[in-house]
mmCIF file of C-alpha atoms in Angstrom:
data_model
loop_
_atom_site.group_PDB
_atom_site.id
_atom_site.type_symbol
_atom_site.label_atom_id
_atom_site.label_comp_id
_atom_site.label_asym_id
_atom_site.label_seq_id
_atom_site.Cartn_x
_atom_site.Cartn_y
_atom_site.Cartn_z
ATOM 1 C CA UNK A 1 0.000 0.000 0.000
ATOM 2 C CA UNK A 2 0.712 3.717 -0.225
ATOM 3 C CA UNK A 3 0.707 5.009 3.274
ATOM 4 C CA UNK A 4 0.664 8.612 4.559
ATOM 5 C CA UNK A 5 0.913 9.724 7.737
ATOM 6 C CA UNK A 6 0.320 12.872 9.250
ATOM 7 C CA UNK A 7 2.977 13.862 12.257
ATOM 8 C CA UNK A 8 6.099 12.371 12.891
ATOM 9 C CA UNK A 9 5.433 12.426 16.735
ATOM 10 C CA UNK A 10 6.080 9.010 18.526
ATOM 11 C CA UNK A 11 3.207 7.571 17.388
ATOM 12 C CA UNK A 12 3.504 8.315 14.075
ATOM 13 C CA UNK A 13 6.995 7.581 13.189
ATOM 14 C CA UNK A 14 6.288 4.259 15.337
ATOM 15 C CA UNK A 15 3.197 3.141 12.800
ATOM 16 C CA UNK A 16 5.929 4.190 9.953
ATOM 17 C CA UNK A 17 8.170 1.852 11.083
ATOM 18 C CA UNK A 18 5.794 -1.160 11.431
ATOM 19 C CA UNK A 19 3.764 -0.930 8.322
ATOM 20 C CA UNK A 20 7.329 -0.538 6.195
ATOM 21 C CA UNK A 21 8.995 -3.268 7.544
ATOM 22 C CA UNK A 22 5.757 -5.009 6.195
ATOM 23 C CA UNK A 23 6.866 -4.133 2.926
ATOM 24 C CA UNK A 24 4.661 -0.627 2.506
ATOM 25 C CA UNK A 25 5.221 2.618 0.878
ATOM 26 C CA UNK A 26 5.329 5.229 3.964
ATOM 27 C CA UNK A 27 5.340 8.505 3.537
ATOM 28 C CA UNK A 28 5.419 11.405 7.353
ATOM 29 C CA UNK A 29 3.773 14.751 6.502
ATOM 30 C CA UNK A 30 5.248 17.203 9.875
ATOM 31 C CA UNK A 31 4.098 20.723 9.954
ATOM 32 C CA UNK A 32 7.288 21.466 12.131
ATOM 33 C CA UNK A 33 10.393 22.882 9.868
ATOM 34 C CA UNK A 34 12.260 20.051 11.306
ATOM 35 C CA UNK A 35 12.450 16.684 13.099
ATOM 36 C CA UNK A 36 13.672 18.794 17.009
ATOM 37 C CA UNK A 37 11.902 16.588 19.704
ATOM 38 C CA UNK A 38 11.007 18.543 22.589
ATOM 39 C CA UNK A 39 10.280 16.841 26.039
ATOM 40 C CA UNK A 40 11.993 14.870 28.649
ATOM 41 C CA UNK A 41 11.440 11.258 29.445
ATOM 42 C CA UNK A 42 8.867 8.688 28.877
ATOM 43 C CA UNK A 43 7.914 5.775 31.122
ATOM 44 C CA UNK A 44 7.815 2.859 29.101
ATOM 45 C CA UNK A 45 5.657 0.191 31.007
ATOM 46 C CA UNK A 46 5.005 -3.418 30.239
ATOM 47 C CA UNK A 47 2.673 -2.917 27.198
ATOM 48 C CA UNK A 48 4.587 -0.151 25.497
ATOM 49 C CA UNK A 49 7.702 -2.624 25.558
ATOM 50 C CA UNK A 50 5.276 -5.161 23.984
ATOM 51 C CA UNK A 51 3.958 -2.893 21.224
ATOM 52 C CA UNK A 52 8.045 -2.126 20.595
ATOM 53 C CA UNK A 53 8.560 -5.612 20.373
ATOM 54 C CA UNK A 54 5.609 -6.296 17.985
ATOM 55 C CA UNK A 55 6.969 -3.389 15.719
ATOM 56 C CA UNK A 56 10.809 -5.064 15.779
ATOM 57 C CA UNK A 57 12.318 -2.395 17.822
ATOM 58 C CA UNK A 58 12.172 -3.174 21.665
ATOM 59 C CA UNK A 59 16.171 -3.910 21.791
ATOM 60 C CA UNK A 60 17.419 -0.984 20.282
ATOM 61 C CA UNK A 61 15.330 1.077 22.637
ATOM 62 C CA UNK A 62 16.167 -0.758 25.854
ATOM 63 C CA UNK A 63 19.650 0.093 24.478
ATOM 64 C CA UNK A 64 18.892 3.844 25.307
ATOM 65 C CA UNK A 65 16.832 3.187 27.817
ATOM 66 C CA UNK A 66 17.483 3.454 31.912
ATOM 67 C CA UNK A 67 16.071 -0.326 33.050
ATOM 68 C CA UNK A 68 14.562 1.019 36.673
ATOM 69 C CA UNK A 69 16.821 0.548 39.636
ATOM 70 C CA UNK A 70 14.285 -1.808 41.628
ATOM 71 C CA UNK A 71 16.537 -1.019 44.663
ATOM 72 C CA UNK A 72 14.737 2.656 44.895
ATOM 73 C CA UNK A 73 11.934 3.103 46.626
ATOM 74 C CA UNK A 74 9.271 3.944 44.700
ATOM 75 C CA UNK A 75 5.313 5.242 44.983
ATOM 76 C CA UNK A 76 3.212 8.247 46.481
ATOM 77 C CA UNK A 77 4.786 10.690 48.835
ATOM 78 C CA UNK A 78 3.470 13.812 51.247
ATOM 79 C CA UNK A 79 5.503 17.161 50.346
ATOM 80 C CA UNK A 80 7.131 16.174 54.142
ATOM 81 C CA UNK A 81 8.471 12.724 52.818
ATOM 82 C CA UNK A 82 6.136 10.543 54.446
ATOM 83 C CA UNK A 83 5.153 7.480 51.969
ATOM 84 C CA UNK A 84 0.805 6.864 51.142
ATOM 85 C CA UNK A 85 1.907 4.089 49.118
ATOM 86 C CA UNK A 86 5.192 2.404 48.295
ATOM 87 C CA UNK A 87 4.956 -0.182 45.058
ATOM 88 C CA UNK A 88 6.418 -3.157 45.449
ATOM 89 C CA UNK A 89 9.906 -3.701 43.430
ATOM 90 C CA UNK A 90 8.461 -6.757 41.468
ATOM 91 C CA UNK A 91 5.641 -3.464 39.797
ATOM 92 C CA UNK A 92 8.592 -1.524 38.073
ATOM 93 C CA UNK A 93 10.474 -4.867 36.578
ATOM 94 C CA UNK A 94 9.369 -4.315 32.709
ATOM 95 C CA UNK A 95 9.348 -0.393 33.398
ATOM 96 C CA UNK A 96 12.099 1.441 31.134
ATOM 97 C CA UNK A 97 12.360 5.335 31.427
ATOM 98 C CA UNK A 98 13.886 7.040 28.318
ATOM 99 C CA UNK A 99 14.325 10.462 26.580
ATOM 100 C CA UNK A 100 12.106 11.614 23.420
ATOM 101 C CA UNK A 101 14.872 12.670 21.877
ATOM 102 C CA UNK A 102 16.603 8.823 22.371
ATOM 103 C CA UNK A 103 13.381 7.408 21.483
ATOM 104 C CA UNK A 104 12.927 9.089 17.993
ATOM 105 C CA UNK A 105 16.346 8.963 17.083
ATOM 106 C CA UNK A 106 16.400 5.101 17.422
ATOM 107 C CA UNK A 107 12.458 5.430 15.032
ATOM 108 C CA UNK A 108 14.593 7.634 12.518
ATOM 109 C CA UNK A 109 16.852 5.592 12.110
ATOM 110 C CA UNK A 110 14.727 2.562 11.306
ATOM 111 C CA UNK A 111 12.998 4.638 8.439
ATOM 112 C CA UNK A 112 14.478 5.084 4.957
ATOM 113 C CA UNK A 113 16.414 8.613 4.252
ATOM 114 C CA UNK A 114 13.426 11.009 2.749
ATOM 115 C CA UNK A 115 10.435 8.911 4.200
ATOM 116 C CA UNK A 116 9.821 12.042 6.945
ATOM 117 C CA UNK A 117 8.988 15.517 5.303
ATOM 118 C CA UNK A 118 9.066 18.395 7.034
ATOM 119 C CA UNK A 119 7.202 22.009 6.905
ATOM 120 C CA UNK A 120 4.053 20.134 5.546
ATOM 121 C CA UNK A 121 0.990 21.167 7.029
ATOM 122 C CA UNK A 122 -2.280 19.816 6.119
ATOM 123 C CA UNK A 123 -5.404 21.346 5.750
ATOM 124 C CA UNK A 124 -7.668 18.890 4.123
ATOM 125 C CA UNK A 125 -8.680 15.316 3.654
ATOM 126 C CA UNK A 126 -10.594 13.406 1.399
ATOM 127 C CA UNK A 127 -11.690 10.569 3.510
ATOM 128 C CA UNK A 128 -13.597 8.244 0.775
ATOM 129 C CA UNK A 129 -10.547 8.475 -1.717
ATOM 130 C CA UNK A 130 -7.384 8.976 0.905
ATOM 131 C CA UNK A 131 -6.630 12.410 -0.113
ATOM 132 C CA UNK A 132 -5.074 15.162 1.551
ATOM 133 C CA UNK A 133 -4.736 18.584 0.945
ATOM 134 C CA UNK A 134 -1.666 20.745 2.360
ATOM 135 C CA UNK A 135 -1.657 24.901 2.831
ATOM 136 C CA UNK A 136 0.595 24.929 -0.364
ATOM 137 C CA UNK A 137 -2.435 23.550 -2.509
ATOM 138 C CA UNK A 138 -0.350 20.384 -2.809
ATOM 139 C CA UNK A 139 -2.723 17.111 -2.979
ATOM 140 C CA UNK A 140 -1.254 13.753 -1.905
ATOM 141 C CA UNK A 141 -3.037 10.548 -2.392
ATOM 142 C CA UNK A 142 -2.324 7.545 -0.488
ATOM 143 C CA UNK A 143 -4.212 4.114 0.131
ATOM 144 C CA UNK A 144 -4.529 5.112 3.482
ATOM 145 C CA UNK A 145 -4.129 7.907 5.687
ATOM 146 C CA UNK A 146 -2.989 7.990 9.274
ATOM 147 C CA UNK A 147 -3.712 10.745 11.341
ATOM 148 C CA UNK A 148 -1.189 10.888 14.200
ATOM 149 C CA UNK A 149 -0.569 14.604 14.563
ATOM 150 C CA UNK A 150 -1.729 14.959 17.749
ATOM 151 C CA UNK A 151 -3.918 16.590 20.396
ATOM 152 C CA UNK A 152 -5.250 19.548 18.125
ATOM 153 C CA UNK A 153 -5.324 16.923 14.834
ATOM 154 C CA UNK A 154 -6.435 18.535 12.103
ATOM 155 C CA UNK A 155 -6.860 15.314 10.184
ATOM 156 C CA UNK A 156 -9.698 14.357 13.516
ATOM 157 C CA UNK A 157 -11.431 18.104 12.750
ATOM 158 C CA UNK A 158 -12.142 17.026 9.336
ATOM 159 C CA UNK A 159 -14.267 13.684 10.920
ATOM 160 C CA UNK A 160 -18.011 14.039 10.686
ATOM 161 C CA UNK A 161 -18.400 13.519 14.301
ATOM 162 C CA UNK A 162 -14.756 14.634 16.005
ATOM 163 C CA UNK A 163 -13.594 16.066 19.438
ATOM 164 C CA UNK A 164 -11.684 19.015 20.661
ATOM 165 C CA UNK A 165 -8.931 19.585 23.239
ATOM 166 C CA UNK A 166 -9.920 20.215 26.854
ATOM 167 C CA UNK A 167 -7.845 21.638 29.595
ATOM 168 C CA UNK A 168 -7.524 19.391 32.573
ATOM 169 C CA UNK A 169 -7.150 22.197 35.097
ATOM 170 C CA UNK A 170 -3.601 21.981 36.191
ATOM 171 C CA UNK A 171 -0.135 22.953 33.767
ATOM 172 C CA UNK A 172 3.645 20.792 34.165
ATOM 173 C CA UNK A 173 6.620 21.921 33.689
ATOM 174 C CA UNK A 174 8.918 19.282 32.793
ATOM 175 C CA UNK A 175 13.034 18.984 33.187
ATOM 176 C CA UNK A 176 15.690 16.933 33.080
ATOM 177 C CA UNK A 177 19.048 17.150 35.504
ATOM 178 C CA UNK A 178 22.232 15.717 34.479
ATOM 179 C CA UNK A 179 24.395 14.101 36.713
ATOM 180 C CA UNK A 180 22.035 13.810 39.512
ATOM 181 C CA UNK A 181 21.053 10.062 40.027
ATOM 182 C CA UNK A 182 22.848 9.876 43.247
ATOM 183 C CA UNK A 183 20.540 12.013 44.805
ATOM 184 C CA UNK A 184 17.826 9.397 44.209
ATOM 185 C CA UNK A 185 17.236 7.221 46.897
ATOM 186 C CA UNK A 186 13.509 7.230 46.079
ATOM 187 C CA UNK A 187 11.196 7.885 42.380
ATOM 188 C CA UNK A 188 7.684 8.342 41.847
ATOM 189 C CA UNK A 189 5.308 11.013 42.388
ATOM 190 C CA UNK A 190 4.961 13.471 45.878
ATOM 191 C CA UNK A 191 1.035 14.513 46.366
ATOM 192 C CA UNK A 192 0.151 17.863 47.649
ATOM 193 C CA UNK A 193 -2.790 20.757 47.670
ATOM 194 C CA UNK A 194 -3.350 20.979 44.228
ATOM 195 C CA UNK A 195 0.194 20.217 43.397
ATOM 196 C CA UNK A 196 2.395 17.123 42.736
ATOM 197 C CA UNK A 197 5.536 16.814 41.700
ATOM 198 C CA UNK A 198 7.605 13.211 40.349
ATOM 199 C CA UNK A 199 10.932 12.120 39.443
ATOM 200 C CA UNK A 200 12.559 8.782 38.108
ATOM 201 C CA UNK A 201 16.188 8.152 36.463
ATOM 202 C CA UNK A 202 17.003 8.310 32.800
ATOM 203 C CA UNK A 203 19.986 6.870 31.533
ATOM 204 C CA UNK A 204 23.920 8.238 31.786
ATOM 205 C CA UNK A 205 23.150 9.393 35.413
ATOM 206 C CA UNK A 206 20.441 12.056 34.389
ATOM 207 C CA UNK A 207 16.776 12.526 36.289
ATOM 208 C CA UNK A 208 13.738 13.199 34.966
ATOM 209 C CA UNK A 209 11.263 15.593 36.346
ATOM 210 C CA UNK A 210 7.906 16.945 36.341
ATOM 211 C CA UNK A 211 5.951 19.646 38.923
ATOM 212 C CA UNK A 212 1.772 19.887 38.055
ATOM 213 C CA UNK A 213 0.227 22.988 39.582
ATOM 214 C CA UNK A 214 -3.789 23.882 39.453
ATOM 215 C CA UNK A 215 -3.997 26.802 37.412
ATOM 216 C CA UNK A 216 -6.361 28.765 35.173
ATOM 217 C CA UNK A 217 -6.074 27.966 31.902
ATOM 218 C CA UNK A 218 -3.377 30.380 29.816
ATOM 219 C CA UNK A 219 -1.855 31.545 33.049
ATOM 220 C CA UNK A 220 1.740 32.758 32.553
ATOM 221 C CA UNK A 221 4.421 33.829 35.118
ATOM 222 C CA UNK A 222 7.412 36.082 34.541
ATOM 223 C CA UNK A 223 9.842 33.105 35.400
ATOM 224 C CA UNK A 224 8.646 30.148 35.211
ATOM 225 C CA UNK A 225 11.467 28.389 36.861
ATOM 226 C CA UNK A 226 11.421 30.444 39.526
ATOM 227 C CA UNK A 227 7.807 29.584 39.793
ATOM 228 C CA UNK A 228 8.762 26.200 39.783
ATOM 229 C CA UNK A 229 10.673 26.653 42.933
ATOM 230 C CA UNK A 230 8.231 28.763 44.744
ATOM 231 C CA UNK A 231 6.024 26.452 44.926
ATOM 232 C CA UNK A 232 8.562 23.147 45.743
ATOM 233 C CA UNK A 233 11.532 24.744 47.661
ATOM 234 C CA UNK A 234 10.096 23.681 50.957
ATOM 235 C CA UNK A 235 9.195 20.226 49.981
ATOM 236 C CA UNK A 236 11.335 16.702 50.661
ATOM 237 C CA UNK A 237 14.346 16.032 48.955
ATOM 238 C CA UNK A 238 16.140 15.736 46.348
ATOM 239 C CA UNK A 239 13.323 17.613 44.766
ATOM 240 C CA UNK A 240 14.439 21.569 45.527
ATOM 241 C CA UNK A 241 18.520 19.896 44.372
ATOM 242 C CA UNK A 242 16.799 18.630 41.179
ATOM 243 C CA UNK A 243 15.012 21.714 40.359
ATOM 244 C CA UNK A 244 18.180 23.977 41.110
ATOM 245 C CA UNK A 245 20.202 21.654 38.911
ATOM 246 C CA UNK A 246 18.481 22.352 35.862
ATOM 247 C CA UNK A 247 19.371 24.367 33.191
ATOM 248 C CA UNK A 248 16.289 27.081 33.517
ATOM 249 C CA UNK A 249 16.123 27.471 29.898
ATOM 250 C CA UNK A 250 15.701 23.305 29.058
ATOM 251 C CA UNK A 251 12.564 23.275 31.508
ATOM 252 C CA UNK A 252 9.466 22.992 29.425
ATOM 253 C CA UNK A 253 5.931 24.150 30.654
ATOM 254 C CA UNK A 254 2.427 22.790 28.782
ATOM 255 C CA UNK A 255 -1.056 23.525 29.805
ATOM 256 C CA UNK A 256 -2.510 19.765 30.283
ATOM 257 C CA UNK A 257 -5.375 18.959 28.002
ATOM 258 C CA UNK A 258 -7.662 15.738 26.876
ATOM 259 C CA UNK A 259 -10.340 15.345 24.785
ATOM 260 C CA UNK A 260 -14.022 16.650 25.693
ATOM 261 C CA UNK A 261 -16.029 13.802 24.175
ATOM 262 C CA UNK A 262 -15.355 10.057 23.349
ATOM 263 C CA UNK A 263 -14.914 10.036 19.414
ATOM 264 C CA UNK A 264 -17.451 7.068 18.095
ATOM 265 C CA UNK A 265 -14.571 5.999 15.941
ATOM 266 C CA UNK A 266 -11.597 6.336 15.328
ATOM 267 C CA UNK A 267 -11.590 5.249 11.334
ATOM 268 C CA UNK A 268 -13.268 7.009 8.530
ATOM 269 C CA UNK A 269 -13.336 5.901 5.038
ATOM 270 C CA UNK A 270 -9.622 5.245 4.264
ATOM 271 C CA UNK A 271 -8.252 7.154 7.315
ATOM 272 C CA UNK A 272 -7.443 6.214 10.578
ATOM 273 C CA UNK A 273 -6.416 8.461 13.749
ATOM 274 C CA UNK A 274 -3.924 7.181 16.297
ATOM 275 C CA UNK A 275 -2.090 8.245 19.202
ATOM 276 C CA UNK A 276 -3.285 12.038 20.746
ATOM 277 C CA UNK A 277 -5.399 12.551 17.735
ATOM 278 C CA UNK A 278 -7.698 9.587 18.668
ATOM 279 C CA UNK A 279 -7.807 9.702 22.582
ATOM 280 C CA UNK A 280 -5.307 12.483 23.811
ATOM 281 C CA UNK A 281 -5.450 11.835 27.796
ATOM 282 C CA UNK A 282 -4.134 13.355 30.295
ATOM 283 C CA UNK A 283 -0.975 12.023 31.897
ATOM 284 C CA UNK A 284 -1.889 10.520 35.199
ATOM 285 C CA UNK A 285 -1.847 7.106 34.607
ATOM 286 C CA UNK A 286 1.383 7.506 32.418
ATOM 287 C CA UNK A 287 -0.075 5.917 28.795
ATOM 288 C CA UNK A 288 -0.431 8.406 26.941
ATOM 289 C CA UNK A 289 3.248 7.347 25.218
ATOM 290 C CA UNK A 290 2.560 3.479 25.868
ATOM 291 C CA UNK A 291 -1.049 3.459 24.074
ATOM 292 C CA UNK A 292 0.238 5.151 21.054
ATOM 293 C CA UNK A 293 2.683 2.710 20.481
ATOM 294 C CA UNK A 294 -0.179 -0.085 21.123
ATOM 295 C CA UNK A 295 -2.170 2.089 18.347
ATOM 296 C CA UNK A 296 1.032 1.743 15.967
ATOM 297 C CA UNK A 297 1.719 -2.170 16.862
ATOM 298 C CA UNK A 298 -1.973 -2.974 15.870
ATOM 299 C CA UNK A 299 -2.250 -0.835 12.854
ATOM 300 C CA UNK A 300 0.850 -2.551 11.339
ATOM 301 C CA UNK A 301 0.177 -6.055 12.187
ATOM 302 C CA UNK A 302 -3.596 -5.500 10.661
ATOM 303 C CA UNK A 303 -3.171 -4.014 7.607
ATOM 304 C CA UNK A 304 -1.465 -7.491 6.538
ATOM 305 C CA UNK A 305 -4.717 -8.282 4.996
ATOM 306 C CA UNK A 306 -7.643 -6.666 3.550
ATOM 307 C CA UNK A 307 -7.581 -2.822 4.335
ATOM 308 C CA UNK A 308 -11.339 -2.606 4.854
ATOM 309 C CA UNK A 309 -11.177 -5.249 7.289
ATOM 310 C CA UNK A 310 -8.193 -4.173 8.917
ATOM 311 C CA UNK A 311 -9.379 -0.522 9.433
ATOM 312 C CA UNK A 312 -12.778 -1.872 10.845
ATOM 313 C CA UNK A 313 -10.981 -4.321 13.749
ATOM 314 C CA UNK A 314 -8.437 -1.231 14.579
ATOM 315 C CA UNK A 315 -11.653 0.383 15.647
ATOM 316 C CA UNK A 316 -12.802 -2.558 17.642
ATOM 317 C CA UNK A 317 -9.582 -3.379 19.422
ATOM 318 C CA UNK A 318 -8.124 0.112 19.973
ATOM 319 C CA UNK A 319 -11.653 2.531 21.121
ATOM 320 C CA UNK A 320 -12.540 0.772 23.904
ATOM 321 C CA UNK A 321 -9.185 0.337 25.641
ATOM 322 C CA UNK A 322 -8.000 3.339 24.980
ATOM 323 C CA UNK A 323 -11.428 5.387 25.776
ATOM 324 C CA UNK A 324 -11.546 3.464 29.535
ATOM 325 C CA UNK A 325 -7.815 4.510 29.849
ATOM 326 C CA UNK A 326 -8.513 8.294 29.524
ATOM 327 C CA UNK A 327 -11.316 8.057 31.347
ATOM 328 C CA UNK A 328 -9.403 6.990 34.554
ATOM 329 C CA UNK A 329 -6.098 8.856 33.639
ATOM 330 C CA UNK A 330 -8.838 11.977 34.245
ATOM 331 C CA UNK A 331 -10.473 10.549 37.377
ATOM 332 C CA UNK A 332 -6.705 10.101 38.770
ATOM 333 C CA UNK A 333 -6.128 13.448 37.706
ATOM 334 C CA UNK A 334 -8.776 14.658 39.605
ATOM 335 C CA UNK A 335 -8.232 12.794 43.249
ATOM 336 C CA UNK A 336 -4.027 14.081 42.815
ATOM 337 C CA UNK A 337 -5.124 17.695 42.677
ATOM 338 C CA UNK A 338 -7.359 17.813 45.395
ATOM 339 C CA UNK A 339 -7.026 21.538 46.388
ATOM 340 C CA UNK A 340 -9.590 21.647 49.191
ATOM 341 C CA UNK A 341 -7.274 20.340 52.672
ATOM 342 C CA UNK A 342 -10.206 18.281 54.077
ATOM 343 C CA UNK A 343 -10.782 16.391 50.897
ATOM 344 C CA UNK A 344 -6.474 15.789 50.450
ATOM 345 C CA UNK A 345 -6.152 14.992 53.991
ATOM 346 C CA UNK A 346 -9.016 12.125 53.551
ATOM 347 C CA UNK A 347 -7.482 10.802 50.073
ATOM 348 C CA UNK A 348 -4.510 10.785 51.935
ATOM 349 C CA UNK A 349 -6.031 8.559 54.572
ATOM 350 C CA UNK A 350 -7.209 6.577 52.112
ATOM 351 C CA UNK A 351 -3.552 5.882 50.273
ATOM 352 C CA UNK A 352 -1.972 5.006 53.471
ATOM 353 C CA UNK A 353 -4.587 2.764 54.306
ATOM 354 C CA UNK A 354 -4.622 1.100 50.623
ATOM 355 C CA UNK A 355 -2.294 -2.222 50.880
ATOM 356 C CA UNK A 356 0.781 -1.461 48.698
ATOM 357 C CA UNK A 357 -0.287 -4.707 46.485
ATOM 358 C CA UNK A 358 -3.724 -3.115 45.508
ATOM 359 C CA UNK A 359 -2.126 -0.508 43.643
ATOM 360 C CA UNK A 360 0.570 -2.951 42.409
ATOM 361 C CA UNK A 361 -2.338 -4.741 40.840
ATOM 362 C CA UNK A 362 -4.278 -1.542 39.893
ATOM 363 C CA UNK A 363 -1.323 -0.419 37.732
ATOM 364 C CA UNK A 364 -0.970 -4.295 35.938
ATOM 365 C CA UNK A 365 -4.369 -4.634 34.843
ATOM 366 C CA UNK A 366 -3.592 -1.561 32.826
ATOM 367 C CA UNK A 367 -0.357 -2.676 31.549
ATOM 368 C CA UNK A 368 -1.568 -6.190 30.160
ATOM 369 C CA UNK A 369 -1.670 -6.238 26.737
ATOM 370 C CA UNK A 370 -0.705 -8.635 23.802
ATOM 371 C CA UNK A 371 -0.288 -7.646 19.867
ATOM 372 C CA UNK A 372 -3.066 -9.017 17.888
ATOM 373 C CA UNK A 373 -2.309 -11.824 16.166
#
């Protein structure tokens, strides 16, 4: 087949991969002048190691990967250090934390030179014939059409029945601090009053970091690391060493969003949405990365056969899981910013109460997951 795909995001350069190792012609459409990832790390859990696998490409990203250090302990923490929950070390076994920019160089280099091209942007798309229309007037025809150009797709505005972006209530900035593993003796994520804040190691002795604040939507500050350390200075360490041992202008800050309705599918004539532009979610349950790749696994291993029927089973397998996984990434969302100090205090009651195997199990029942066959 003739494949294009539009956005050369994660899960779009992971779908190009897959379906041209089956022996298809890919083409990536990027709007962005060039192929720059911005970001820090990903968690890779057990499925998105899977969906690697399925797509020929789990070794050479474990090679870039940080396997987790199962001797740190990891879960839920107050601001004062005091644990809710602690995960057992058997939970973060088939975890692998990596940076975006490792992660796309190792799906670059599995492509042919010239299948990516950038400063593309589309504006159109012919659904029943696979056509799509760029801001230069520039029509390109394909057999099918993948839509993975994420959470403000413009191939999902063109769907009879689409979605748009919502914000969550609460912003991140995101870092990453070289050289600063040995202040880990912990990882995971520190609950407060309508903030949180998380860390786990990369590779080559660097950290990754995130801080999530409750804030109107479009709110700006002067300095945003300086922001970042107003609000976190005072809580347990290493997080105030982590923050100061960033370069300010690496830290990146995003507005979290997901999408306001359920889309009733994700396929449309000859084009198919994947990743953000199907079910965008908000981080919280850390799959927004992991069920794009599942997206890209599926879509390659399907279109095997007959594209009709291959398009029409994406819909069936992928909706559903992915639908009931941004659904709870929100409701976890929710419970983790708790702003009001009776309702924290009693969640936090609730965590320390919780028997550290529950949310070991919680956390697997999400991460089970199998290619299709």
């Amino acid at each position: 087949m003739q494949v294009t795909i539009v956005g050369a995001g994660i899960g779009g350069l992971a779908v190009a991969v897959g379906l041209h190792r089956r022996g298809h012609q890919v083409t990536v459409l990027e709007r962005a002048p060039d192929l720059t990832a911005p970001g820090a790390g990903i968690s890779l859990f057990a499925n998105g190691l899977a969906a690697l696998g399925a797509l020929g490409l789990a070794d050479e990203v474990r090679a870039v990967a940080a396997p987790y250090d199962s001797t740190l302990r990891t879960g839920q923490r107050q601001p004062s250090g005091r644990w809710l929950v602690e995960v057992p070390a058997s939970s973060t076994q088939n975890l692998a934390v990596v940076h975006r920019q490792d992660l796309q160089r190792v799906l670059l280099g599995a492509l042919p030179e010239g299948t990516v091209r950038t400063g593309v942007t589309v504006t159109g798309v012919e659904h029943a014939r696979g056509v799509l229309v760029d801001s230069s007037g520039g029509r390109t025809a394909a057999d099918l059409v993948v839509g993975a150009d994420g959470l403000r797709s413009a191939v999902r505005g063109t769907f009879a029945r689409g979605a748009s972006p919502r914000y969550a209530g609460y912003t991140a900035w995101r870092g990453v601090t070289e050289g600063a593993v040995d202040l880990l003796g912990s990882a995971g994520e520190t609950w407060g009053r309508g903030e949180r804040f998380g860390y786990v190691p990369l590779r080559d002795g660097r950290v990754y970091w995130f801080a999530v604040a409750s804030v109107p939507a479009g709110t700006r500050f002067a300095d945003e690391v300086a922001e970042v350390r107003r609000r976190f200075d005072h809580w347990h360490d290493p997080i105030p060493a982590l923050v100061a041992g960033t370069d300010a202008a690496a830290v990146l800050r995003h507005d979290i969003h997901d999408l306001d309705r359920r889309l009733p599918s994700f396929v449309q004539g000859r084009v198919a949405l994947l990743g953000d532009a199907a079910h965008a979610m908000t981080p919280d349950v850390g799959q927004g990365g992991g069920q794009a790749l599942e997206d890209a696994a599926t879509l390659a291993v399907l279109c095997d056969g007959d594209l009709r029927a291959a398009l029409r089973a994406y819909d069936r397998l992928r909706r559903p899981r992915t639908q009931a996984i941004a659904r709870r990434a929100r409701a976890v969302g929710r419970v983790a910013q708790l702003g009001w100090g009776p309702a924290a205090a009693a969640r936090d009651l609730v965590l320390r109460a919780m028997p550290d195997a529950a949310s070991a199990r919680a956390a697997a029942a999400v991460q089970r997951w199998d290619p299709p066959a």
